[in-house]
GROMACS .gro file of C-alpha atoms in nm:
model
  415
    1MET     CA    1   2.696  11.358 -12.230
    2LYS     CA    2   2.393  11.175 -12.087
    3ILE     CA    3   2.280  11.017 -12.415
    4PRO     CA    4   2.599  10.816 -12.480
    5VAL     CA    5   2.592  10.689 -12.120
    6LEU     CA    6   2.233  10.575 -12.159
    7LEU     CA    7   2.320  10.409 -12.488
    8LEU     CA    8   2.614  10.233 -12.322
    9ILE     CA    9   2.394  10.107 -12.040
   10ALA     CA   10   2.133   9.985 -12.288
   11THR     CA   11   2.401   9.814 -12.495
   12LEU     CA   12   2.548   9.641 -12.190
   13GLY     CA   13   2.200   9.533 -12.089
   14CYS     CA   14   2.143   9.377 -12.429
   15LEU     CA   15   2.476   9.199 -12.414
   16ALA     CA   16   2.401   9.067 -12.065
   17ALA     CA   17   2.065   8.935 -12.185
   18GLU     CA   18   2.216   8.730 -12.467
   19PRO     CA   19   2.154   8.355 -12.433
   20LEU     CA   20   2.451   8.156 -12.307
   21THR     CA   21   2.590   7.841 -12.462
   22LEU     CA   22   2.672   7.532 -12.259
   23GLU     CA   23   3.044   7.614 -12.276
   24GLN     CA   24   2.983   7.962 -12.135
   25VAL     CA   25   2.760   7.825 -11.861
   26MET     CA   26   3.021   7.564 -11.763
   27GLU     CA   27   3.299   7.821 -11.757
   28GLU     CA   28   3.104   8.053 -11.531
   29ALA     CA   29   3.006   7.767 -11.300
   30GLN     CA   30   3.365   7.651 -11.252
   31LYS     CA   31   3.478   8.009 -11.183
   32ASN     CA   32   3.198   8.124 -10.954
   33ASN     CA   33   3.026   7.826 -10.791
   34ILE     CA   34   3.043   7.905 -10.419
   35ARG     CA   35   3.072   7.546 -10.298
   36LEU     CA   36   3.352   7.477 -10.545
   37LEU     CA   37   3.538   7.790 -10.435
   38ALA     CA   38   3.507   7.681 -10.073
   39GLU     CA   39   3.627   7.330 -10.158
   40HIS     CA   40   3.930   7.471 -10.336
   41TYR     CA   41   4.058   7.619 -10.007
   42ASN     CA   42   4.132   7.265  -9.888
   43ILE     CA   43   4.431   7.257 -10.125
   44PRO     CA   44   4.621   7.558  -9.979
   45ILE     CA   45   4.525   7.431  -9.632
   46ALA     CA   46   4.696   7.100  -9.717
   47GLU     CA   47   4.996   7.289  -9.855
   48ALA     CA   48   5.019   7.482  -9.528
   49ARG     CA   49   5.037   7.148  -9.345
   50ILE     CA   50   5.332   7.053  -9.566
   51ILE     CA   51   5.507   7.374  -9.461
   52GLN     CA   52   5.438   7.287  -9.099
   53ALA     CA   53   5.567   6.932  -9.145
   54ARG     CA   54   5.896   7.059  -9.287
   55LEU     CA   55   5.972   7.270  -8.981
   56ARG     CA   56   6.243   7.147  -8.748
   57PRO     CA   57   6.188   7.156  -8.371
   58ASN     CA   58   6.295   7.474  -8.194
   59PRO     CA   59   6.589   7.474  -7.952
   60SER     CA   60   6.524   7.591  -7.596
   61LEU     CA   61   6.710   7.853  -7.396
   62VAL     CA   62   6.793   7.760  -7.035
   63LEU     CA   63   6.900   8.023  -6.776
   64GLY     CA   64   6.972   7.957  -6.410
   65LEU     CA   65   7.118   8.099  -6.087
   66ASN     CA   66   7.250   7.854  -5.826
   67TYR     CA   67   7.396   7.873  -5.474
   68LEU     CA   68   7.264   8.221  -5.403
   69ASP     CA   69   7.316   8.342  -5.044
   70VAL     CA   70   6.955   8.457  -5.002
   71PHE     CA   71   6.960   8.371  -4.626
   72ASN     CA   72   7.281   8.569  -4.563
   73ILE     CA   73   7.473   8.279  -4.411
   74LYS     CA   74   7.802   8.394  -4.557
   75LEU     CA   75   7.881   8.107  -4.792
   76ASN     CA   76   8.248   8.013  -4.754
   77PRO     CA   77   8.434   7.693  -4.846
   78ASN     CA   78   8.640   7.719  -4.523
   79THR     CA   79   8.357   7.762  -4.273
   80ASN     CA   80   8.044   7.605  -4.418
   81ASN     CA   81   8.169   7.452  -4.743
   82GLY     CA   82   7.908   7.652  -4.936
   83GLY     CA   83   7.908   7.832  -5.266
   84PRO     CA   84   8.029   7.994  -5.461
   85SER     CA   85   7.719   8.133  -5.635
   86GLU     CA   86   7.700   8.066  -6.003
   87PHE     CA   87   7.514   8.164  -6.315
   88ASN     CA   88   7.449   7.920  -6.599
   89GLY     CA   89   7.297   7.948  -6.940
   90GLY     CA   90   7.253   7.689  -7.210
   91ILE     CA   91   7.082   7.570  -7.525
   92VAL     CA   92   6.874   7.253  -7.543
   93TYR     CA   93   6.846   7.114  -7.895
   94PRO     CA   94   6.596   6.832  -7.962
   95TRP     CA   95   6.740   6.587  -8.212
   96GLU     CA   96   6.493   6.379  -8.416
   97TRP     CA   97   6.589   6.034  -8.532
   98LYS     CA   98   6.633   5.983  -8.903
   99GLY     CA   99   6.303   5.923  -9.082
  100LYS     CA  100   6.074   6.120  -8.854
  101ARG     CA  101   6.084   6.454  -9.034
  102ALA     CA  102   6.093   6.289  -9.378
  103GLY     CA  103   5.798   6.070  -9.281
  104ARG     CA  104   5.602   6.365  -9.152
  105ILE     CA  105   5.661   6.552  -9.477
  106GLU     CA  106   5.564   6.251  -9.687
  107VAL     CA  107   5.235   6.206  -9.500
  108ALA     CA  108   5.151   6.575  -9.551
  109GLU     CA  109   5.234   6.558  -9.922
  110LYS     CA  110   5.026   6.244  -9.971
  111THR     CA  111   4.740   6.412  -9.784
  112ARG     CA  112   4.758   6.705 -10.024
  113ALA     CA  113   4.731   6.460 -10.316
  114VAL     CA  114   4.418   6.312 -10.158
  115VAL     CA  115   4.270   6.662 -10.116
  116GLU     CA  116   4.342   6.743 -10.480
  117ALA     CA  117   4.157   6.428 -10.587
  118ASP     CA  118   3.863   6.529 -10.366
  119PHE     CA  119   3.853   6.869 -10.537
  120LEU     CA  120   3.851   6.705 -10.880
  121SER     CA  121   3.560   6.490 -10.765
  122THR     CA  122   3.371   6.806 -10.668
  123VAL     CA  123   3.449   6.954 -11.011
  124ARG     CA  124   3.318   6.638 -11.177
  125ASN     CA  125   2.991   6.651 -10.984
  126LEU     CA  126   2.949   7.022 -11.053
  127ARG     CA  127   3.004   6.974 -11.426
  128PHE     CA  128   2.744   6.697 -11.448
  129ASN     CA  129   2.491   6.884 -11.232
  130THR     CA  130   2.537   7.196 -11.445
  131GLN     CA  131   2.498   6.999 -11.767
  132SER     CA  132   2.183   6.833 -11.630
  133ALA     CA  133   2.041   7.171 -11.527
  134PHE     CA  134   2.123   7.306 -11.874
  135VAL     CA  135   1.929   7.014 -12.028
  136ASP     CA  136   1.638   7.077 -11.789
  137LEU     CA  137   1.621   7.442 -11.897
  138LEU     CA  138   1.627   7.346 -12.267
  139LEU     CA  139   1.356   7.088 -12.204
  140SER     CA  140   1.141   7.339 -12.014
  141LYS     CA  141   1.179   7.582 -12.305
  142LEU     CA  142   1.065   7.315 -12.553
  143ALA     CA  143   0.767   7.228 -12.331
  144TYR     CA  144   0.678   7.596 -12.302
  145ASP     CA  145   0.699   7.650 -12.678
  146LEU     CA  146   0.484   7.342 -12.740
  147SER     CA  147   0.216   7.458 -12.496
  148VAL     CA  148   0.219   7.810 -12.644
  149GLU     CA  149   0.181   7.669 -12.995
  150SER     CA  150  -0.114   7.453 -12.883
  151GLN     CA  151  -0.278   7.748 -12.709
  152ARG     CA  152  -0.243   7.967 -13.017
  153SER     CA  153  -0.386   7.692 -13.235
  154PHE     CA  154  -0.691   7.653 -13.015
  155ASP     CA  155  -0.732   8.029 -12.978
  156ARG     CA  156  -0.765   8.041 -13.356
  157ILE     CA  157  -1.020   7.758 -13.344
  158VAL     CA  158  -1.215   7.942 -13.073
  159SER     CA  159  -1.216   8.252 -13.290
  160ILE     CA  160  -1.344   8.052 -13.590
  161ASN     CA  161  -1.601   7.871 -13.374
  162LYS     CA  162  -1.726   8.201 -13.237
  163THR     CA  163  -1.796   8.324 -13.588
  164ARG     CA  164  -1.962   7.994 -13.679
  165PHE     CA  165  -2.171   8.003 -13.360
  166GLU     CA  166  -2.284   8.358 -13.423
  167THR     CA  167  -2.389   8.268 -13.779
  168GLY     CA  168  -2.571   7.960 -13.657
  169ASP     CA  169  -2.335   7.705 -13.816
  170LEU     CA  170  -2.214   7.565 -13.481
  171ALA     CA  171  -2.395   7.445 -13.173
  172ARG     CA  172  -2.342   7.639 -12.851
  173VAL     CA  173  -2.210   7.333 -12.666
  174GLU     CA  174  -1.942   7.284 -12.934
  175TYR     CA  175  -1.835   7.645 -12.900
  176ILE     CA  176  -1.814   7.616 -12.519
  177ARG     CA  177  -1.607   7.299 -12.553
  178SER     CA  178  -1.353   7.482 -12.766
  179GLU     CA  179  -1.334   7.765 -12.508
  180VAL     CA  180  -1.278   7.516 -12.224
  181ALA     CA  181  -1.005   7.340 -12.423
  182ALA     CA  182  -0.835   7.673 -12.493
  183LEU     CA  183  -0.844   7.753 -12.120
  184GLN     CA  184  -0.689   7.416 -12.042
  185PHE     CA  185  -0.405   7.483 -12.285
  186ALA     CA  186  -0.360   7.828 -12.130
  187ASN     CA  187  -0.318   7.660 -11.790
  188GLN     CA  188  -0.056   7.431 -11.942
  189VAL     CA  189   0.131   7.740 -12.062
  190ARG     CA  190   0.136   7.880 -11.707
  191GLN     CA  191   0.258   7.549 -11.565
  192ALA     CA  192   0.528   7.526 -11.831
  193GLU     CA  193   0.640   7.883 -11.753
  194SER     CA  194   0.660   7.798 -11.381
  195ARG     CA  195   0.883   7.495 -11.451
  196ARG     CA  196   1.092   7.712 -11.680
  197ARG     CA  197   1.149   7.970 -11.404
  198GLN     CA  198   1.250   7.697 -11.161
  199ALA     CA  199   1.498   7.556 -11.415
  200ARG     CA  200   1.643   7.906 -11.464
  201ILE     CA  201   1.695   7.950 -11.090
  202ARG     CA  202   1.860   7.609 -11.044
  203LEU     CA  203   2.105   7.663 -11.330
  204GLN     CA  204   2.197   8.014 -11.220
  205SER     CA  205   2.253   7.887 -10.866
  206LEU     CA  206   2.499   7.626 -10.994
  207MET     CA  207   2.672   7.904 -11.188
  208GLY     CA  208   2.737   8.085 -10.859
  209ARG     CA  209   2.492   8.368 -10.913
  210THR     CA  210   2.333   8.509 -10.599
  211SER     CA  211   2.082   8.732 -10.779
  212PHE     CA  212   1.868   8.553 -11.035
  213ASP     CA  213   1.783   8.706 -11.371
  214PRO     CA  214   1.419   8.622 -11.460
  215ASN     CA  215   1.505   8.664 -11.831
  216PHE     CA  216   1.809   8.437 -11.821
  217GLU     CA  217   1.823   8.215 -12.130
  218VAL     CA  218   2.047   7.954 -12.282
  219VAL     CA  219   2.093   7.843 -12.639
  220GLY     CA  220   2.185   7.503 -12.773
  221GLU     CA  221   2.057   7.168 -12.889
  222LEU     CA  222   1.994   6.853 -12.692
  223GLU     CA  223   2.278   6.610 -12.758
  224THR     CA  224   2.169   6.319 -12.981
  225LYS     CA  225   2.502   6.190 -13.115
  226VAL     CA  226   2.601   5.828 -13.076
  227ILE     CA  227   2.879   5.750 -12.828
  228PRO     CA  228   3.182   5.644 -13.035
  229GLN     CA  229   3.333   5.424 -12.759
  230THR     CA  230   3.271   5.065 -12.661
  231LEU     CA  231   3.181   4.955 -12.310
  232ASP     CA  232   3.533   4.821 -12.244
  233GLU     CA  233   3.690   5.147 -12.358
  234ILE     CA  234   3.465   5.351 -12.129
  235LEU     CA  235   3.544   5.123 -11.835
  236GLU     CA  236   3.918   5.152 -11.896
  237VAL     CA  237   3.904   5.532 -11.904
  238ALA     CA  238   3.680   5.547 -11.595
  239LEU     CA  239   3.915   5.332 -11.384
  240ARG     CA  240   4.209   5.545 -11.495
  241GLU     CA  241   4.060   5.895 -11.476
  242ARG     CA  242   3.787   5.893 -11.212
  243PRO     CA  243   3.878   6.123 -10.918
  244GLU     CA  244   3.716   5.883 -10.671
  245VAL     CA  245   3.946   5.601 -10.782
  246GLU     CA  246   4.242   5.836 -10.779
  247HIS     CA  247   4.142   5.949 -10.430
  248SER     CA  248   4.147   5.591 -10.301
  249ARG     CA  249   4.481   5.518 -10.465
  250ARG     CA  250   4.639   5.830 -10.322
  251ASP     CA  251   4.480   5.761  -9.985
  252LEU     CA  252   4.641   5.416  -9.991
  253GLN     CA  253   4.977   5.585 -10.052
  254ARG     CA  254   4.909   5.826  -9.766
  255SER     CA  255   4.822   5.536  -9.538
  256SER     CA  256   5.146   5.357  -9.630
  257ALA     CA  257   5.345   5.673  -9.558
  258ASP     CA  258   5.165   5.713  -9.225
  259LEU     CA  259   5.258   5.358  -9.127
  260LYS     CA  260   5.626   5.425  -9.199
  261TYR     CA  261   5.607   5.747  -9.001
  262GLN     CA  262   5.447   5.576  -8.700
  263LEU     CA  263   5.720   5.309  -8.709
  264ALA     CA  264   5.983   5.584  -8.706
  265LEU     CA  265   5.818   5.737  -8.398
  266ARG     CA  266   5.908   5.425  -8.197
  267ARG     CA  267   6.254   5.568  -8.137
  268PRO     CA  268   6.259   5.847  -7.877
  269ASP     CA  269   6.407   6.185  -7.957
  270LEU     CA  270   6.727   6.305  -7.789
  271ASN     CA  271   6.776   6.633  -7.608
  272ILE     CA  272   7.131   6.765  -7.636
  273THR     CA  273   7.208   7.043  -7.386
  274THR     CA  274   7.514   7.268  -7.389
  275VAL     CA  275   7.551   7.469  -7.064
  276PHE     CA  276   7.786   7.755  -6.976
  277ASN     CA  277   7.853   7.794  -6.598
  278ARG     CA  278   8.002   8.111  -6.441
  279GLN     CA  279   8.096   8.118  -6.073
  280TYR     CA  280   8.138   8.447  -5.892
  281GLY     CA  281   8.201   8.572  -5.539
  282TYR     CA  282   8.518   8.452  -5.374
  283ALA     CA  283   8.590   8.214  -5.662
  284TYR     CA  284   8.570   8.300  -6.027
  285ALA     CA  285   8.559   8.024  -6.288
  286SER     CA  286   8.389   7.952  -6.616
  287THR     CA  287   8.302   7.601  -6.731
  288LEU     CA  288   8.117   7.437  -7.015
  289GLY     CA  289   7.902   7.128  -6.983
  290VAL     CA  290   7.722   6.900  -7.226
  291THR     CA  291   7.436   6.668  -7.131
  292LEU     CA  292   7.242   6.410  -7.329
  293GLU     CA  293   6.885   6.322  -7.234
  294ALA     CA  294   6.681   6.040  -7.386
  295PRO     CA  295   6.361   5.870  -7.267
  296LEU     CA  296   6.391   5.497  -7.202
  297PRO     CA  297   6.140   5.321  -7.432
  298LEU     CA  298   6.037   5.063  -7.175
  299PHE     CA  299   5.660   5.103  -7.200
  300HIS     CA  300   5.564   5.360  -7.464
  301ARG     CA  301   5.690   5.258  -7.807
  302ASN     CA  302   5.399   5.399  -8.005
  303GLN     CA  303   5.238   5.054  -8.024
  304GLY     CA  304   4.883   5.186  -8.049
  305GLU     CA  305   4.945   5.427  -8.339
  306ILE     CA  306   5.145   5.166  -8.527
  307GLU     CA  307   4.860   4.916  -8.500
  308ARG     CA  308   4.610   5.188  -8.596
  309ALA     CA  309   4.816   5.274  -8.905
  310ARG     CA  310   4.832   4.907  -9.008
  311LYS     CA  311   4.456   4.866  -8.981
  312ASP     CA  312   4.403   5.194  -9.163
  313TYR     CA  313   4.618   5.068  -9.450
  314ASP     CA  314   4.422   4.740  -9.470
  315GLN     CA  315   4.093   4.932  -9.463
  316THR     CA  316   4.207   5.175  -9.733
  317ALA     CA  317   4.316   4.888  -9.957
  318LEU     CA  318   3.969   4.734  -9.928
  319GLU     CA  319   3.807   5.072  -9.996
  320LEU     CA  320   4.008   5.100 -10.317
  321ARG     CA  321   3.880   4.761 -10.431
  322ALA     CA  322   3.526   4.864 -10.337
  323ILE     CA  323   3.549   5.192 -10.530
  324GLU     CA  324   3.683   5.015 -10.839
  325ASN     CA  325   3.399   4.764 -10.820
  326GLU     CA  326   3.144   5.047 -10.780
  327VAL     CA  327   3.285   5.219 -11.089
  328ARG     CA  328   3.254   4.897 -11.290
  329THR     CA  329   2.893   4.859 -11.174
  330GLU     CA  330   2.818   5.224 -11.249
  331VAL     CA  331   2.964   5.201 -11.599
  332GLN     CA  332   2.766   4.885 -11.676
  333ALA     CA  333   2.440   5.037 -11.547
  334ALA     CA  334   2.501   5.363 -11.736
  335TRP     CA  335   2.571   5.169 -12.054
  336GLU     CA  336   2.237   4.987 -12.021
  337GLN     CA  337   2.060   5.322 -11.965
  338TYR     CA  338   2.233   5.463 -12.270
  339GLN     CA  339   2.123   5.171 -12.489
  340ALA     CA  340   1.764   5.199 -12.365
  341ALA     CA  341   1.755   5.577 -12.413
  342ARG     CA  342   1.897   5.543 -12.763
  343ALA     CA  343   1.642   5.279 -12.860
  344LEU     CA  344   1.351   5.485 -12.723
  345LEU     CA  345   1.465   5.798 -12.904
  346GLU     CA  346   1.501   5.617 -13.236
  347ARG     CA  347   1.159   5.450 -13.198
  348ILE     CA  348   0.983   5.779 -13.133
  349GLU     CA  349   1.163   5.946 -13.425
  350THR     CA  350   1.093   5.670 -13.675
  351GLU     CA  351   0.753   5.535 -13.567
  352MET     CA  352   0.554   5.785 -13.363
  353LEU     CA  353   0.645   6.145 -13.435
  354ASP     CA  354   0.552   6.170 -13.801
  355ARG     CA  355   0.233   5.969 -13.755
  356ALA     CA  356   0.109   6.188 -13.470
  357ARG     CA  357   0.181   6.502 -13.672
  358ARG     CA  358  -0.002   6.369 -13.979
  359VAL     CA  359  -0.305   6.263 -13.771
  360ARG     CA  360  -0.330   6.606 -13.610
  361GLU     CA  361  -0.302   6.788 -13.943
  362THR     CA  362  -0.561   6.559 -14.103
  363ILE     CA  363  -0.811   6.596 -13.818
  364ASP     CA  364  -0.754   6.972 -13.806
  365PHE     CA  365  -0.821   7.000 -14.179
  366SER     CA  366  -1.128   6.778 -14.150
  367TYR     CA  367  -1.262   6.973 -13.853
  368ARG     CA  368  -1.233   7.302 -14.038
  369ARG     CA  369  -1.432   7.143 -14.324
  370GLY     CA  370  -1.691   7.014 -14.078
  371GLU     CA  371  -1.601   6.649 -14.140
  372ALA     CA  372  -1.459   6.574 -13.789
  373THR     CA  373  -1.592   6.643 -13.440
  374PHE     CA  374  -1.429   6.870 -13.188
  375VAL     CA  375  -1.365   6.571 -12.962
  376GLU     CA  376  -1.165   6.410 -13.240
  377LEU     CA  377  -0.969   6.732 -13.292
  378LEU     CA  378  -0.898   6.768 -12.921
  379ASP     CA  379  -0.789   6.405 -12.896
  380ALA     CA  380  -0.558   6.444 -13.196
  381GLN     CA  381  -0.402   6.760 -13.050
  382ARG     CA  382  -0.346   6.599 -12.711
  383THR     CA  383  -0.198   6.290 -12.871
  384PHE     CA  384   0.039   6.506 -13.073
  385ASN     CA  385   0.136   6.707 -12.763
  386GLU     CA  386   0.200   6.391 -12.562
  387THR     CA  387   0.409   6.247 -12.845
  388MET     CA  388   0.611   6.568 -12.881
  389GLN     CA  389   0.658   6.591 -12.505
  390SER     CA  390   0.769   6.227 -12.496
  391TYR     CA  391   1.008   6.300 -12.781
  392ASN     CA  392   1.154   6.604 -12.607
  393GLU     CA  393   1.186   6.414 -12.278
  394ALA     CA  394   1.353   6.124 -12.461
  395LYS     CA  395   1.603   6.365 -12.618
  396ALA     CA  396   1.664   6.526 -12.279
  397GLU     CA  397   1.712   6.189 -12.112
  398TYR     CA  398   1.950   6.083 -12.387
  399ALA     CA  399   2.146   6.408 -12.347
  400ARG     CA  400   2.170   6.351 -11.971
  401ILE     CA  401   2.295   5.998 -12.028
  402ARG     CA  402   2.555   6.131 -12.273
  403TYR     CA  403   2.676   6.384 -12.017
  404TYR     CA  404   2.662   6.115 -11.748
  405MET     CA  405   2.888   5.892 -11.957
  406ASP     CA  406   3.130   6.184 -11.986
  407ALA     CA  407   3.111   6.235 -11.610
  408ILE     CA  408   3.182   5.866 -11.549
  409GLN     CA  409   3.504   5.911 -11.747
  410ALA     CA  410   3.582   6.247 -11.580
  411LYS     CA  411   3.600   6.423 -11.915
  412GLY     CA  412   3.682   6.794 -11.888
  413VAL     CA  413   3.757   6.768 -11.516
  414ARG     CA  414   4.131   6.823 -11.534
  415PRO     CA  415   4.255   7.153 -11.674
   0.00000   0.00000   0.00000
């Protein structure tokens, strides 16, 4: 019975260690990111405020005892014109003027809409940060593989140089140079591995993981496709779909609803009281009374809150214009970054990459034949590494810009 259990555990361990795609990483992040989960609670909190806004005011119960002969003076209408004692009980019902409850509900509903837009903005930021962290991890893996390849190449050269040195075909200083270069590439491997571990931790943190797997890996390619949209099309989508713009528009609606509600609060509420009176003692009688109580709005007519709501509406309208202008600026700047990143990537691919590879291969071949110096070989290898690293960084930057353009348009934010 123990062997199948061990096999099951091993199988599950292998499955857990499988590299994740970007789609799987994004799905886990949106399900488990702690900050996003905390932000989501703002929506049911806003819904609870709607429930509270819909509640009507509670009536009050009034009970009283009047004309009690606590001093034992013998209340009598014939001798002292006192009494009789009485008991009364009644209900006080506060009556709100039309528009108050509806206005309160509308403000709460508009507030919930604002909160929902805020949550979508958090989702948008999380998606972009996760995509950027995914790109960073892919880039760190490429840098690590490049440094490992260079180290292995120079380890082979050191091995060859050792044989040549021992047979007297190579000077000692040349052999020591190759060892030093190999050690330098080994240090680059360690640095690349350190950056790779940091990228793993950052991505797993965005995914909501509290314990970090040191062997966590992802699989995928850096995005290099051309954006099929024009600048005007991207701007149109951004102004329509961005949660920040939607937040400002909904906040303007909330501010308008709040102004109407504050205007409705100018009228004072009424208190309608129905009282039952019961006399007892030497006279027994039951009566029913109705009273109406209303404050006189001589001084307090909610002037301050009305003025505050008006200014809040004007401010929110300006904030909406400011947000729309910021989005236009952001789209234009991102478009320029995209064009520059695309041009750099194409230039490296067409002009630099193949040349650096051919130079390294030629110098390597010549060095093995004794026709090139070690300095020339080392320079060719470093040039190739720098070109490859620049190429990988250009691809990573282009992928980030691609994801940033998606984030500007809020793609994938809404379910």
